[in-house]
Tab-separated table of C-alpha atoms in Angstrom:
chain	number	residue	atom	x	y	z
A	14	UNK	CA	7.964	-2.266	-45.185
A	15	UNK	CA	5.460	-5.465	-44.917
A	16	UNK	CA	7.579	-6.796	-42.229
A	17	UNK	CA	7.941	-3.449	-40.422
A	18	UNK	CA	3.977	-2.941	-40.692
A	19	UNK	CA	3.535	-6.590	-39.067
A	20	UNK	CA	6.013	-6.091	-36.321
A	21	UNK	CA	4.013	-2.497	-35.607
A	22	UNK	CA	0.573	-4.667	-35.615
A	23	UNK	CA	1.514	-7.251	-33.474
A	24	UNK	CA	3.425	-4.993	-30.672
A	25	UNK	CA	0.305	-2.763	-31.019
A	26	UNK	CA	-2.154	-5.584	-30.026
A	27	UNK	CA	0.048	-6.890	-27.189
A	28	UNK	CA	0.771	-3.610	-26.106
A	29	UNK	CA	-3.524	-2.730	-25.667
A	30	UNK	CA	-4.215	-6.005	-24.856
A	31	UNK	CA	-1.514	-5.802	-21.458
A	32	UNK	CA	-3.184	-1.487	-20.732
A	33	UNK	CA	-6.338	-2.850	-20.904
A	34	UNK	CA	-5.684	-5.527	-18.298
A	35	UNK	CA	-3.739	-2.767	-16.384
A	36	UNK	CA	-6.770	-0.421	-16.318
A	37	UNK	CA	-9.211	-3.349	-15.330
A	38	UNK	CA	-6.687	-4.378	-12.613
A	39	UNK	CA	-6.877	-0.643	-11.495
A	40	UNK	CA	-10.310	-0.642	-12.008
A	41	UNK	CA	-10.528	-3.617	-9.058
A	42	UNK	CA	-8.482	-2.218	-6.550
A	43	UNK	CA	-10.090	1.086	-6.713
A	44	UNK	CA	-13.786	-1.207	-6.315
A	45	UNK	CA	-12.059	-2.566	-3.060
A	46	UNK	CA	-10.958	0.938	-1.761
A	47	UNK	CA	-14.391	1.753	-2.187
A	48	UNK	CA	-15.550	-1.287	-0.421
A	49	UNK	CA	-13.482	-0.261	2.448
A	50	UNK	CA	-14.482	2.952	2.547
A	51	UNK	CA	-18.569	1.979	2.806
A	52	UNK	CA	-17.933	-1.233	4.803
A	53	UNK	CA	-15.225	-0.058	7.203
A	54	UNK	CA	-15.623	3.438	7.424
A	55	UNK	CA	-14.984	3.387	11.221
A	56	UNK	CA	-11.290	1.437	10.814
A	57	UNK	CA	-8.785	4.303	10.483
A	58	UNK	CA	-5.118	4.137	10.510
A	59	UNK	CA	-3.398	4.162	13.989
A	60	UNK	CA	-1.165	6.655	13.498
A	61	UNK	CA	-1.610	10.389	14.827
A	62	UNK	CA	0.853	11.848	12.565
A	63	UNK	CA	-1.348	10.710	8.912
A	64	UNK	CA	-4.682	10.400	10.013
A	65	UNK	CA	-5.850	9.924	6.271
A	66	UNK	CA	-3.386	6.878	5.819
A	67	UNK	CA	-5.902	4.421	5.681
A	68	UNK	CA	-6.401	1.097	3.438
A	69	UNK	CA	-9.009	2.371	1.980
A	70	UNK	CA	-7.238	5.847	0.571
A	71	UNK	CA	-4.581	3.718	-0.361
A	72	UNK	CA	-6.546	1.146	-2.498
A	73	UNK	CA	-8.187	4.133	-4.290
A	74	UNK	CA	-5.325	6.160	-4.746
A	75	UNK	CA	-3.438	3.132	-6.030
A	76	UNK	CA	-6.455	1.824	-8.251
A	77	UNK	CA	-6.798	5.392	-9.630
A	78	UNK	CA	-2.995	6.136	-10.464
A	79	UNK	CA	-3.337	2.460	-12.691
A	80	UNK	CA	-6.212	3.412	-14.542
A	81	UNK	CA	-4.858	6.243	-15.361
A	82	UNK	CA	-1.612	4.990	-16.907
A	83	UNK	CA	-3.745	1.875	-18.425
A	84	UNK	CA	-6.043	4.252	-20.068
A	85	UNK	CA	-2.826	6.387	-21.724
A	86	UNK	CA	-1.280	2.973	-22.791
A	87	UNK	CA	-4.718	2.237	-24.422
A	88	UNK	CA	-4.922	5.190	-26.540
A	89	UNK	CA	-1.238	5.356	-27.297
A	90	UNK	CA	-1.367	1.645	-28.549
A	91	UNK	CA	-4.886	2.086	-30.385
A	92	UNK	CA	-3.545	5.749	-32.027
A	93	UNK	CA	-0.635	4.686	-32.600
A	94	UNK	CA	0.417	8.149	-31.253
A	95	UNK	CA	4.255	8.205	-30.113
A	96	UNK	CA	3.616	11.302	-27.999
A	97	UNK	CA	1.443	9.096	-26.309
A	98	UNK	CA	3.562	5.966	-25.960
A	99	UNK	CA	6.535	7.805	-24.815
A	100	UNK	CA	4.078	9.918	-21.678
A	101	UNK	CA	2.939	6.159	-20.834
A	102	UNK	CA	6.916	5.094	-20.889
A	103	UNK	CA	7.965	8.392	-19.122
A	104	UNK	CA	5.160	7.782	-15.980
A	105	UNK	CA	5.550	4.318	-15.714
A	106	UNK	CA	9.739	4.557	-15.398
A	107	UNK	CA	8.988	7.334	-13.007
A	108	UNK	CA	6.720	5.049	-10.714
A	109	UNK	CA	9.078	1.992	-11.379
A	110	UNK	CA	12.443	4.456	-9.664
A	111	UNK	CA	10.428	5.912	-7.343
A	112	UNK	CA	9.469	2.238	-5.908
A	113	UNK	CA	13.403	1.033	-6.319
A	114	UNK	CA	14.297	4.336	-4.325
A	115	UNK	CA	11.459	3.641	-1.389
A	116	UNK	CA	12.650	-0.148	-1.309
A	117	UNK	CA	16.221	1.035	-1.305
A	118	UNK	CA	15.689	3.820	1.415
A	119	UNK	CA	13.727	1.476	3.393
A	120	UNK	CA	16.539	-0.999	3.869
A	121	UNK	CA	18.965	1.752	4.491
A	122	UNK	CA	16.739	3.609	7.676
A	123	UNK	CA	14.889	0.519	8.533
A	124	UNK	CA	15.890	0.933	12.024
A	125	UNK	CA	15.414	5.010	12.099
A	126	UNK	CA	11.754	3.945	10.856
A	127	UNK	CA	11.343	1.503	13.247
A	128	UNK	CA	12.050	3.965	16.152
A	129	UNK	CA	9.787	6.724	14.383
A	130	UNK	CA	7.449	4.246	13.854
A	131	UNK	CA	6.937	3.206	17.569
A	132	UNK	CA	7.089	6.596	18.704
A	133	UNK	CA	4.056	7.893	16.518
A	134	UNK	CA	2.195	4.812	17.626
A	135	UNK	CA	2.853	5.697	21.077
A	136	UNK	CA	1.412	9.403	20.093
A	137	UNK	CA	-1.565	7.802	18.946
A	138	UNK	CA	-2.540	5.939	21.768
A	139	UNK	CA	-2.940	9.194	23.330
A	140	UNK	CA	-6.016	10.048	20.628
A	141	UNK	CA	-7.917	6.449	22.058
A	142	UNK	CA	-11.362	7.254	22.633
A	143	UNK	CA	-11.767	11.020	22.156
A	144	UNK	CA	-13.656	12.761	20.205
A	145	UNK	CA	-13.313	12.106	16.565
A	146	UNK	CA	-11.119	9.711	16.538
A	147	UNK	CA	-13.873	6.771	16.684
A	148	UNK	CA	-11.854	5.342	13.598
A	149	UNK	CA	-8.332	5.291	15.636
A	150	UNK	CA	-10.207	4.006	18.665
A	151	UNK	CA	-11.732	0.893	16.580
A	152	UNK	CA	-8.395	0.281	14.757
A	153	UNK	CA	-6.523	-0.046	17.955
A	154	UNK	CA	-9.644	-2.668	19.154
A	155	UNK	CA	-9.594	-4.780	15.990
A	156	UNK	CA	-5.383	-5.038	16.356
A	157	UNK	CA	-5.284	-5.837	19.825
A	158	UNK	CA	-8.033	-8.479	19.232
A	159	UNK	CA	-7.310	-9.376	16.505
A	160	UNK	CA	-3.324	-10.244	17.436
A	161	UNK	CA	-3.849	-11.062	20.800
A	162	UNK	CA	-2.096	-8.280	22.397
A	163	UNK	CA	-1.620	-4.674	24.333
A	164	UNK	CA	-0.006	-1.531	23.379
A	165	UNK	CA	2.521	-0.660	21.456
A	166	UNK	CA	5.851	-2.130	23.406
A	167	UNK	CA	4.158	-2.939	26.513
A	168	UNK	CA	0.622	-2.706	27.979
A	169	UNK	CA	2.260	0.129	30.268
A	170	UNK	CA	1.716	2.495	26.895
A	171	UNK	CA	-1.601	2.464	28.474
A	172	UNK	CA	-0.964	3.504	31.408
A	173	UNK	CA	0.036	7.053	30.407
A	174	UNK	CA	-3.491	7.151	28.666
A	175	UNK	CA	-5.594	6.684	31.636
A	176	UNK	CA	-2.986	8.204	34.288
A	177	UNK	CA	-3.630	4.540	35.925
A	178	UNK	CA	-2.842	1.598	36.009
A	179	UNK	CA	-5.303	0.479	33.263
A	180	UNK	CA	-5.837	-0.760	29.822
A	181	UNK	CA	-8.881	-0.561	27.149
A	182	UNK	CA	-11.271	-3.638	27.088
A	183	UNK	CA	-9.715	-5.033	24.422
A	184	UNK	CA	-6.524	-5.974	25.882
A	185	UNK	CA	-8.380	-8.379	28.396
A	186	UNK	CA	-8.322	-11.927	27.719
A	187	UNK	CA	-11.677	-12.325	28.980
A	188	UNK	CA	-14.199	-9.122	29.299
A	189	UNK	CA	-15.314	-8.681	32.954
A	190	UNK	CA	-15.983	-5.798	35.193
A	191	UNK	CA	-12.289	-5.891	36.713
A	192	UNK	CA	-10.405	-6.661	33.391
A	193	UNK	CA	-9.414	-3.461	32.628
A	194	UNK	CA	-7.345	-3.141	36.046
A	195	UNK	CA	-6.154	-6.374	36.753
A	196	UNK	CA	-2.745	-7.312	34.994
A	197	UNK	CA	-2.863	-10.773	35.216
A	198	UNK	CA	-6.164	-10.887	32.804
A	199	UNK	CA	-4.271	-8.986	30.025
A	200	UNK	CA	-2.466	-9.685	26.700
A	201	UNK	CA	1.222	-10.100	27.257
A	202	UNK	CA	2.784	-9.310	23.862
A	203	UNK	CA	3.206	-5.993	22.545
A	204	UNK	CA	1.340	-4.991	19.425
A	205	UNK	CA	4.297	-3.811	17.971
A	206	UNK	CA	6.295	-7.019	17.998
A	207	UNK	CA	3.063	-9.313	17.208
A	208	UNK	CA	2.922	-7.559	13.821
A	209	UNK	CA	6.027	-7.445	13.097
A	210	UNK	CA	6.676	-11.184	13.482
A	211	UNK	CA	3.001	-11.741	11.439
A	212	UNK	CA	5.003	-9.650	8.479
A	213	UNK	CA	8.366	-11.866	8.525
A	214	UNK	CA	5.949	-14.976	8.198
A	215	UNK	CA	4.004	-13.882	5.372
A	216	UNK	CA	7.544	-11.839	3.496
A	217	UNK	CA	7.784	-14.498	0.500
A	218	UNK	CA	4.035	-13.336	-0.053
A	219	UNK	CA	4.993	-10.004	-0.009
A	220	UNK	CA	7.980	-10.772	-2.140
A	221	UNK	CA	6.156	-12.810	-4.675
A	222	UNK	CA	3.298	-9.880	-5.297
A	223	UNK	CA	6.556	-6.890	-5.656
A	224	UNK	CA	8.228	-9.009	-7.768
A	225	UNK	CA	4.917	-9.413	-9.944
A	226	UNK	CA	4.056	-5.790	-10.069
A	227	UNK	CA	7.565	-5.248	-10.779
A	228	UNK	CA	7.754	-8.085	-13.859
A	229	UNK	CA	4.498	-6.477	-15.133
A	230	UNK	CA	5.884	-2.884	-15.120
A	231	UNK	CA	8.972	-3.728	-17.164
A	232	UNK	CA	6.924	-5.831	-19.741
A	233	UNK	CA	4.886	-2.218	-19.944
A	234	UNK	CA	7.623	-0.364	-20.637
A	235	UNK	CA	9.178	-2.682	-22.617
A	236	UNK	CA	6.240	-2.908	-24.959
A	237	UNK	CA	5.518	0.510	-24.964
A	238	UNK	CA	9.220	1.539	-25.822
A	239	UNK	CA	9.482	-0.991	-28.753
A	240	UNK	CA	6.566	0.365	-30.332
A	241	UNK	CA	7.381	3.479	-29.798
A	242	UNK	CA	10.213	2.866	-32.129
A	243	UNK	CA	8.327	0.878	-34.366
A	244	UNK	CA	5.723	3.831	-34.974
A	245	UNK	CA	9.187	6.622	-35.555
A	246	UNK	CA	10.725	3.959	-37.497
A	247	UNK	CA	7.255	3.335	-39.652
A	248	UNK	CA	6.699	7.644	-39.891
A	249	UNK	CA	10.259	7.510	-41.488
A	250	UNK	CA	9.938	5.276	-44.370
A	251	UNK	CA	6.822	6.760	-44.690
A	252	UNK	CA	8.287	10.089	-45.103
């Protein structure tokens, strides 16, 4: 029974110890959707089809969801409570398939969302510089700036835009009064392509952090199924 008790004590502390650096982790990413929300409230996403898509929603959606489970894993560990434990286990295997599935399906349609992809980008471009749509107009100025290029496959995207032959401002290498209509002073590469080439550089980053999350959610449920066993085992003898 000593042994069992000990076994319960120590899982217990390891198992609050890893929810409560969960919850603060959650806790920081929702701070930084927050950030973006105040600081970049003008950057929206650049697609037509989920206007709400944006960093920032993510961030706080994502930091929110974390506390959450953190804060269950908390109480369960701290109360001891197996209901508890097993709702934390329960959520968190949820999450953990539904991310295999996404990873799984994206891999298997990459190339159906590539095309969709383009396509809704192309819709978008259509929104540039209307009204309300300030935060799609910035986005597609910060991307084309920022990457050094024009459109979405080719600067004629813009073309169908302005029903000319014409691009925004910041497509031009350098700004000037006949920038906007002269080809030769324009970003070559499409957007599309630029970012998509910035992702395969930076994919063992992106590799590295899943694999992280991923390690950390299986050392949750790992903890929170053995003492959920340890707490049925302890209510037994007790019994």
């Amino acid at each position: 029974m000593g042994v069992a008790q000990g076994c319960l004590q120590c899982v217990k502390y390891l198992m609050f110890v890893f929810n409560l650096i969960f919850w603060l982790g959650g806790c920081g990413i929702l701070g930084v959707g927050v950030w973006l929300a105040v600081t970049q409230g003008h950057f929206a996403t650049l697609s037509s089809t989920f206007p709400s898509l944006t960093a920032a929603t993510l961030f706080m959606v994502m930091g929110s969801v974390i506390m959450v489970i953190g804060f269950i894993g908390c109480l369960g560990a701290v109360t001891e409570h197996r209901w508890l434990l097993l709702s934390f286990f329960v959520i968190l295997l949820i999450i953990f398939l539904l991310e295999v599935i996404t990873g799984v399906l994206f891999l298997a349609y990459r190339e159906n969302l590539d095309r969709y992809a383009q396509e809704d980008l192309r819709k978008g471009l259509k929104l540039y510089n209307t009204t309300d749509n300030l935060g799609l107009t910035n986005a597609w100025d910060i991307v084309q700036n920022d990457f050094r290029c024009c459109g979405v496959l080719n600067f004629t995207d813009w073309f169908e835009v302005y029903n000319s032959t014409k691009v925004p401002s910041s497509c031009c290498l350098e700004l000037s009064k006949e920038c906007q209509q002269t080809e030769s002073m324009w970003w070559g590469n499409p957007c599309y392509e630029k970012v998509k080439t910035w992702l395969k550089e930076n994919i063992s980053s992106v590799g590295i952090f899943g694999l992280c999350i991923a390690f950390i959610q299986i050392l949750g449920l790992l903890f929170s199924m053995v003492m959920y066993c340890q707490v049925v085992k302890s209510e037994k003898m007790y019994e």
